[in-house]
Short mmCIF file of C-alpha atoms in Angstrom, two decimals:
data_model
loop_
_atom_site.label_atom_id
_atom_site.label_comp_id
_atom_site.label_asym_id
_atom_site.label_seq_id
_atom_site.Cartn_x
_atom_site.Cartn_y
_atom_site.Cartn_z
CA UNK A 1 -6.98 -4.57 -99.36
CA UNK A 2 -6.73 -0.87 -99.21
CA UNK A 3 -9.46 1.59 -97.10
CA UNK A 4 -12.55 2.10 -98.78
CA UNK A 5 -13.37 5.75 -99.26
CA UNK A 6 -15.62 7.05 -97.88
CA UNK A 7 -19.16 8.57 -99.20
CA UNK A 8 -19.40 11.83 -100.62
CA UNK A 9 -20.34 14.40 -98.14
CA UNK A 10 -23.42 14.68 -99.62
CA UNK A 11 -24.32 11.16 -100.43
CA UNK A 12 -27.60 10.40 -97.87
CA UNK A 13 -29.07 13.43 -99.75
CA UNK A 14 -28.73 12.24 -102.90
CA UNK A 15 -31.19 10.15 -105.41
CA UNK A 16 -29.90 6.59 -105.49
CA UNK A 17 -29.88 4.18 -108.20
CA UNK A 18 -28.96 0.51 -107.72
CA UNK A 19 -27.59 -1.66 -111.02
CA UNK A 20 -27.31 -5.27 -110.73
CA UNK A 21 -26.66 -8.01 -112.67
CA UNK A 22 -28.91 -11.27 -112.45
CA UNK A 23 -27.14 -14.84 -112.66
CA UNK A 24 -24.23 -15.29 -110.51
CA UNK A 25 -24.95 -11.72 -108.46
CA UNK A 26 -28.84 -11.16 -107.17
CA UNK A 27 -29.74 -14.88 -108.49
CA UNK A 28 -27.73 -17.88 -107.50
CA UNK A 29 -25.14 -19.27 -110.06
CA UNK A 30 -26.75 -23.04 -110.21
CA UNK A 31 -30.06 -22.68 -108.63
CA UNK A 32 -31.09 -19.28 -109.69
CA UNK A 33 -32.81 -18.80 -105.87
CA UNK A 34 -32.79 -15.37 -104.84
CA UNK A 35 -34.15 -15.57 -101.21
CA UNK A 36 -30.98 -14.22 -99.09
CA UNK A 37 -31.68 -10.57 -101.34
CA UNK A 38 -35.13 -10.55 -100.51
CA UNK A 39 -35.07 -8.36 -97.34
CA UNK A 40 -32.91 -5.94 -99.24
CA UNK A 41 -35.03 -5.87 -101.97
CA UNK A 42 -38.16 -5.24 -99.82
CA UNK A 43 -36.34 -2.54 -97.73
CA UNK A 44 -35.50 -0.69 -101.36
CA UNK A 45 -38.77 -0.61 -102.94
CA UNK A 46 -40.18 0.63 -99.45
CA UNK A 47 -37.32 3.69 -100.02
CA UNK A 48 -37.93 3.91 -103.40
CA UNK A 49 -34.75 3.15 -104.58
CA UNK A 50 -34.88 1.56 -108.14
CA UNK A 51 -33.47 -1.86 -108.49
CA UNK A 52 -32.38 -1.94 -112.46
CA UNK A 53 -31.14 -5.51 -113.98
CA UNK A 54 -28.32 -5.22 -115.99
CA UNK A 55 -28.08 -8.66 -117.48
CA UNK A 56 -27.44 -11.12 -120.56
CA UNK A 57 -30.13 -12.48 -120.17
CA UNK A 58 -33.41 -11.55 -123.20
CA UNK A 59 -36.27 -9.20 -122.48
CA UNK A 60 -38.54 -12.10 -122.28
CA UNK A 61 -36.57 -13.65 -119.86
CA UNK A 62 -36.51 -10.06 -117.50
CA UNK A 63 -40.08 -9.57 -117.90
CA UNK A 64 -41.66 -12.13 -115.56
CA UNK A 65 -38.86 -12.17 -113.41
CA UNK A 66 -38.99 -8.41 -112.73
CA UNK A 67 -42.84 -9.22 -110.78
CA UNK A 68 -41.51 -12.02 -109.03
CA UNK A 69 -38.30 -9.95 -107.83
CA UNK A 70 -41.25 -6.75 -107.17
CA UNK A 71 -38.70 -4.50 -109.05
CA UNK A 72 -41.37 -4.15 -112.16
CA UNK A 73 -41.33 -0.47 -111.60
CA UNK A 74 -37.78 -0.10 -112.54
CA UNK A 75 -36.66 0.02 -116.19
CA UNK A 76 -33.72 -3.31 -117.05
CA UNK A 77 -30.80 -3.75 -119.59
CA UNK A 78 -30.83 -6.80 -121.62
CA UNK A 79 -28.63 -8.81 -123.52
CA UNK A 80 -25.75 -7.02 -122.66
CA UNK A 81 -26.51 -3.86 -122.91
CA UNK A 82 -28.15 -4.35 -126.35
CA UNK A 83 -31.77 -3.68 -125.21
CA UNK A 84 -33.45 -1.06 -122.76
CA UNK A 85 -36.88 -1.49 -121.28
CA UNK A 86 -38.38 2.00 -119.87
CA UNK A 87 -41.33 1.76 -117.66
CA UNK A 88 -43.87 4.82 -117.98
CA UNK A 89 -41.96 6.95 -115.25
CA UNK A 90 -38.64 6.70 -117.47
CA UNK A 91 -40.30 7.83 -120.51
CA UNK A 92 -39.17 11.25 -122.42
CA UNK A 93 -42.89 11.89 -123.95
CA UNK A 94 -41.45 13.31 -126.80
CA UNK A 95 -38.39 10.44 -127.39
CA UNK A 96 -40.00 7.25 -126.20
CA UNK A 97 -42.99 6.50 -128.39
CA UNK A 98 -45.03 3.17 -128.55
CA UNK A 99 -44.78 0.55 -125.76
CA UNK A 100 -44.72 -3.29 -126.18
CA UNK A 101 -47.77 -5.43 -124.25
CA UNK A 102 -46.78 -5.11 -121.26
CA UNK A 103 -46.35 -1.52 -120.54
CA UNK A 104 -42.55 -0.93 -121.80
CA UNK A 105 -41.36 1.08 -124.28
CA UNK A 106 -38.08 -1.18 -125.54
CA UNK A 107 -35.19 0.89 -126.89
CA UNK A 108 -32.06 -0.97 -129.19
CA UNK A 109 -29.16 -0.18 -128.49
CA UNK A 110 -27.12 -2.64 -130.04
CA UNK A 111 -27.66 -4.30 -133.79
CA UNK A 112 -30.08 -6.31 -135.12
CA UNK A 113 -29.71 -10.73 -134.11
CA UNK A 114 -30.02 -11.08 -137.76
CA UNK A 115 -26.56 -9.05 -138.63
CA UNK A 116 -25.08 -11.01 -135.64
CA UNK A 117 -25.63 -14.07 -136.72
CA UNK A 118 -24.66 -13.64 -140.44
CA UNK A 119 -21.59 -12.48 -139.66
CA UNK A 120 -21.12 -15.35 -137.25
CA UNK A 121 -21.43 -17.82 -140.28
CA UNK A 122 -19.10 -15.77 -142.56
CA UNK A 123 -16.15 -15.84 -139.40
CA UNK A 124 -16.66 -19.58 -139.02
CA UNK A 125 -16.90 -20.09 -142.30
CA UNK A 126 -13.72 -17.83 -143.05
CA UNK A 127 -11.76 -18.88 -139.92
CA UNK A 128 -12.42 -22.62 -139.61
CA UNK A 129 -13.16 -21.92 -136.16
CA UNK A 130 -15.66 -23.96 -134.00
CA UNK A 131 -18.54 -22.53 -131.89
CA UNK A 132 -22.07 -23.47 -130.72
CA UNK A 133 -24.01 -20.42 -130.64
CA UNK A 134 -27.09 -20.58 -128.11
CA UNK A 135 -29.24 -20.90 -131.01
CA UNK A 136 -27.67 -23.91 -132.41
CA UNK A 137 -27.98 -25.89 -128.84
CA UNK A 138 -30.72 -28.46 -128.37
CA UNK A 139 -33.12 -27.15 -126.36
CA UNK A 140 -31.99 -30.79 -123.71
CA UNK A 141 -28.37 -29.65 -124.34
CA UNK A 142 -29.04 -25.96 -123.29
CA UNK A 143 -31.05 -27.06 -120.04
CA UNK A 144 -28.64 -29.28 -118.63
CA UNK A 145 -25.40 -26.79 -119.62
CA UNK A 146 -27.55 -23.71 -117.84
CA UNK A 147 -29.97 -25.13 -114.98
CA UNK A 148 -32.62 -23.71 -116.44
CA UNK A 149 -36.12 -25.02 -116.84
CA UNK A 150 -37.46 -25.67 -120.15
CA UNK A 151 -39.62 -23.18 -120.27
CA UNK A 152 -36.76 -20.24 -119.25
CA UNK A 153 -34.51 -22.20 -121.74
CA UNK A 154 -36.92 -21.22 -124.79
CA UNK A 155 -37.16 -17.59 -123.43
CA UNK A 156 -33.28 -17.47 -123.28
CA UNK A 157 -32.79 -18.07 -127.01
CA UNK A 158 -35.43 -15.33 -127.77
CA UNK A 159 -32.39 -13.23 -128.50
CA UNK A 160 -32.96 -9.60 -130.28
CA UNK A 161 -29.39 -7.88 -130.02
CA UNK A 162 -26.65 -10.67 -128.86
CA UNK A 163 -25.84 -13.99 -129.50
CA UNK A 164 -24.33 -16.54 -126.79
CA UNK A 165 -21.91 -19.12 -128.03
CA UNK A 166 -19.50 -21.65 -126.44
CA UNK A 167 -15.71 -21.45 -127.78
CA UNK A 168 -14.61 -24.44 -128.84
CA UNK A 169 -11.25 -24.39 -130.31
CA UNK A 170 -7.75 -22.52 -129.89
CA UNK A 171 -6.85 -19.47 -127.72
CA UNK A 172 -4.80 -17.99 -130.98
CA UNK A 173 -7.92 -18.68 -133.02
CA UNK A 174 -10.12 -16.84 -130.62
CA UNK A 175 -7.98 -13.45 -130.55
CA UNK A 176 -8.03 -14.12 -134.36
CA UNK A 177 -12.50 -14.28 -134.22
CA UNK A 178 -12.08 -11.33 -132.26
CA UNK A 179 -10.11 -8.85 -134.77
CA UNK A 180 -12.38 -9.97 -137.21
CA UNK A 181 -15.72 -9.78 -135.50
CA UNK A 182 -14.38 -6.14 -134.11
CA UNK A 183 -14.12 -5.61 -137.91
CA UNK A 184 -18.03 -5.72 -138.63
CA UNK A 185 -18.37 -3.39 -135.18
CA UNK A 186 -19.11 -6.27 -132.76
CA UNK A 187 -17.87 -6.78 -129.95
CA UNK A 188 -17.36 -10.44 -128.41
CA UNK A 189 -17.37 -10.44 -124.11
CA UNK A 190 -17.31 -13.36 -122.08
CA UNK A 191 -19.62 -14.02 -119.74
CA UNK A 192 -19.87 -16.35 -116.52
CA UNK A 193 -21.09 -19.66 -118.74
CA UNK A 194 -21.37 -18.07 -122.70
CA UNK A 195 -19.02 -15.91 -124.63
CA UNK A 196 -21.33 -12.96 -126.50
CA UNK A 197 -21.44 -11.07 -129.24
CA UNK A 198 -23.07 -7.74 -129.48
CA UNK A 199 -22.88 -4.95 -131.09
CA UNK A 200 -21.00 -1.63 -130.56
CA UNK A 201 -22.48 -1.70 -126.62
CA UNK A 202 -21.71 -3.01 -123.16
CA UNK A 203 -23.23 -3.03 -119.92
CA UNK A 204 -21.25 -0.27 -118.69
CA UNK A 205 -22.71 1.87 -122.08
CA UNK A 206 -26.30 1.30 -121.35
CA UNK A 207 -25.98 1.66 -117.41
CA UNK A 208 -24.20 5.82 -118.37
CA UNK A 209 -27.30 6.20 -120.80
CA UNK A 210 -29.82 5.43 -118.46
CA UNK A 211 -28.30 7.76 -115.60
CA UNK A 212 -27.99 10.45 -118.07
CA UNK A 213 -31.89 9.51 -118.57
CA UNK A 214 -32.88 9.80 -115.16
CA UNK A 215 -30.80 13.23 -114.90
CA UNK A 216 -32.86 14.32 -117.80
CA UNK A 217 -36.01 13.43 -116.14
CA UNK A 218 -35.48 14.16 -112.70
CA UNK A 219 -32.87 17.27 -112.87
CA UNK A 220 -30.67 15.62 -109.98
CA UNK A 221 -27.39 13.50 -110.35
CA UNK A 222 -27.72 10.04 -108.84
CA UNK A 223 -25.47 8.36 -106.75
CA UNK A 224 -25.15 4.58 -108.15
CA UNK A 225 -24.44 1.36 -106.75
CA UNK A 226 -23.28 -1.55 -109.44
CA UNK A 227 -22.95 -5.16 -108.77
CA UNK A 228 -21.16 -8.41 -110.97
CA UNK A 229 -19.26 -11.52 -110.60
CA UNK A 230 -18.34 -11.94 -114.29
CA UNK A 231 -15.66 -9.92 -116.54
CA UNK A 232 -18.80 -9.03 -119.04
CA UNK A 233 -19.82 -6.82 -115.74
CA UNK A 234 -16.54 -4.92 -115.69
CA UNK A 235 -17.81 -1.80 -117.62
CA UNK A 236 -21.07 -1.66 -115.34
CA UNK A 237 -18.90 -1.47 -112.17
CA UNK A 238 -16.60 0.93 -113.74
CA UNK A 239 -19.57 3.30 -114.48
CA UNK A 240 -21.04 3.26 -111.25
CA UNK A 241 -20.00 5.23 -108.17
CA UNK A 242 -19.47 2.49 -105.95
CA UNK A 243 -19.38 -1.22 -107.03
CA UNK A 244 -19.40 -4.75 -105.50
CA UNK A 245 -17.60 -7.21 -107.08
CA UNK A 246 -19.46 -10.62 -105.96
CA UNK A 247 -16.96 -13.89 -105.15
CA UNK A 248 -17.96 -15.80 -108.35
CA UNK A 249 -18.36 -19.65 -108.81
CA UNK A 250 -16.46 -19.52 -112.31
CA UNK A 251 -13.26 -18.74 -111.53
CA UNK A 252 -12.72 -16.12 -113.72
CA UNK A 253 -10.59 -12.82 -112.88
CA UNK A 254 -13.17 -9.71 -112.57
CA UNK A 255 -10.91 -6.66 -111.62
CA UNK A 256 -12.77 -2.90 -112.92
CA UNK A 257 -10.74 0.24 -112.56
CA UNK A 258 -12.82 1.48 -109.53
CA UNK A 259 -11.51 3.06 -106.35
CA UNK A 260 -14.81 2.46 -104.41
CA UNK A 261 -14.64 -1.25 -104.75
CA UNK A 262 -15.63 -3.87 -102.34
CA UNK A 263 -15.64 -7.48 -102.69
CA UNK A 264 -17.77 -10.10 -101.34
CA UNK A 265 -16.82 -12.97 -99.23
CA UNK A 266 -20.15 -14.82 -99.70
CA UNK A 267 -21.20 -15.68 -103.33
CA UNK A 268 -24.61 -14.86 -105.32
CA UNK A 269 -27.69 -13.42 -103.55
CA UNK A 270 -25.86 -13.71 -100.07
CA UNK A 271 -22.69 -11.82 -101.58
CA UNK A 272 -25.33 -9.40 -103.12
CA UNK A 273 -26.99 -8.18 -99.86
CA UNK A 274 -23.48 -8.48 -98.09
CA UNK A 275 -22.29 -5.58 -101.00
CA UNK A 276 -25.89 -3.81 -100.09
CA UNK A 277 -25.04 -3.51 -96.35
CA UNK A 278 -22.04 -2.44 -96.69
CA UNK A 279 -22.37 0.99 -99.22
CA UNK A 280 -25.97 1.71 -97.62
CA UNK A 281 -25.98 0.03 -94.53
CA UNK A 282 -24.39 2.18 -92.16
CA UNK A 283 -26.54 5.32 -90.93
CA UNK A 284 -24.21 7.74 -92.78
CA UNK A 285 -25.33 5.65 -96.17
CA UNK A 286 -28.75 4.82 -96.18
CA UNK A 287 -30.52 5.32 -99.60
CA UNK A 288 -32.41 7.92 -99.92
CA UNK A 289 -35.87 7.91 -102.30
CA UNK A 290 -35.10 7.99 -105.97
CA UNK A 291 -38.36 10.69 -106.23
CA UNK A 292 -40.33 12.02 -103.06
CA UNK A 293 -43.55 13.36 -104.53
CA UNK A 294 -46.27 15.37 -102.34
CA UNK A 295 -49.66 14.39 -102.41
CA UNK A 296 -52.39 16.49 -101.75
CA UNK A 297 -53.05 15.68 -97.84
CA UNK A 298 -49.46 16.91 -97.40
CA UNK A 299 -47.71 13.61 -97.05
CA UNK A 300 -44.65 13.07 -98.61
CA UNK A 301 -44.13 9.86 -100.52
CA UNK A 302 -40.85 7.68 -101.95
CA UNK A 303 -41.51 6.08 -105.82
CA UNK A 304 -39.44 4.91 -108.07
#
């Protein structure tokens, strides 16, 4: 593997933003444990460097698991890229009105499920392909195919902007389902366990608009750190200025255009904090705080 360049002179000085997707990357592939990222995690928060999901997985899903992971000041991408949630600090007063009950404001920016899913009927029907969207699983077929409990299996199917489906016929007819999906401006990405359709969006599309957001707000270009194991993670890690591409349990080929590339030998949460040390663990890479603000006794203080 070739040398990894170097950081930018100026990189220790910079804000730092750090984009990671969920299942297969920070959370195990089967078991969905997390505990090998935790001292990472801690050592983060403490810097103030935002942790930011990027993941397929539904708002609902995010929500809980963003207290239990202690990254609940951080905003997330959902679904793909199809849904934003903005904590209070990433809020443009004037652009971000409302907030749903727990304290986000939720921005689209994909389609509607409804659209998705009609024009997944009219394909099938049209095609003659087969497919089991997520929505058409029994709730028993979807926990054993996934690992999840029942409970996170109902929150998975909350969808609001993509739709998860297993393939179930040719190669030829899939490139044909594709053309015609691309047709009604969806896109169809595949995933470490589901293929997905979304709209006109990508994780790589949603990671640029929040960095432009947090230029915005903060006046200062961060310096960004992405993580994946799956090919629907390629656009992240081609957005970001470094990336990790975590050893994957799927066997599926995940190669982004991106000359500050490592990849992991370990897989999930150990491959995660294995990417970690290596961008920002070496003195001439630590993070730096996102935001230092000064409070009035003088001391300055790291937030998110």
């Amino acid at each position: 593997m070739p040398s990894i360049p170097a950081s930018p002179p100026d990189s220790a000085r910079r804000p730092r933003l750090l984009f990671t997707d969920l299942d297969g990357s920070l959370l195990d592939h089967h078991c969905y444990g997390w505990a090998p990222a935790r001292p990472w995690l801690a050592r983060l928060k403490a810097l103030g460097v935002p942790v930011i999901p990027v993941t397929s997985k539904t708002r609902s899903e995010i929500v809980p698991l963003r207290h239990e992971l202690g990254i609940e000041d951080a905003p997330f991408i959902a679904e793909n890229g199809a849904v934003a949630g903005l904590p209070p600090a990433w809020c443009h007063a004037r652009l971000d009105r409302g907030s749903a009950a727990d304290g986000l404001v939720i921005r689209t920016l994909g389609v509607d499920i409804g659209f998705i899913r009609q024009r997944l009927a009219v394909w099938r029907s049209r095609l003659g392909v087969g497919f089991t969207t997520m929505s058409e699983m029994t709730l028993d077929d979807l926990v054993a195919f996934t690992g999840l409990s029942e409970p996170q299996a109902r929150l998975a199917r909350l969808r609001e902007g993509s739709e998860p489906l297993l393939w179930e016929d040719s190669d030829d007819s899939l490139a044909r389902f594709r053309e015609g999906l691309e047709g009604d401006g969806l896109r169809l990405m595949r995933g470490g366990r589901f293929w997905h359709v979304t709209g006109d969006c990508h994780k790589g599309s949603a990671v640029a608009w929040l960095i432009e957001r947090f230029e915005a707000l903060r006046g200062q270009r961060p310096l960004t750190l992405g993580f994946g194991d799956g090919p629907n993670d390629i656009p992240m890690l081609e957005t970001v200025d470094q990336a990790v591409v975590i050893r994957g349990c799927h066997g599926l080929a995940v190669s982004p255009r991106q000359p500050a590339l490592y990849r992991s030998r370990a897989t999930g949460p150990d491959g995660w904090a294995e990417g970690v040390a290596h961008w920002w663990g070496r003195g001439d890479r630590r993070p730096a705080p996102a935001v230092t603000h000064v409070s009035s006794d003088g001391a300055r203080r790291a937030t998110a």
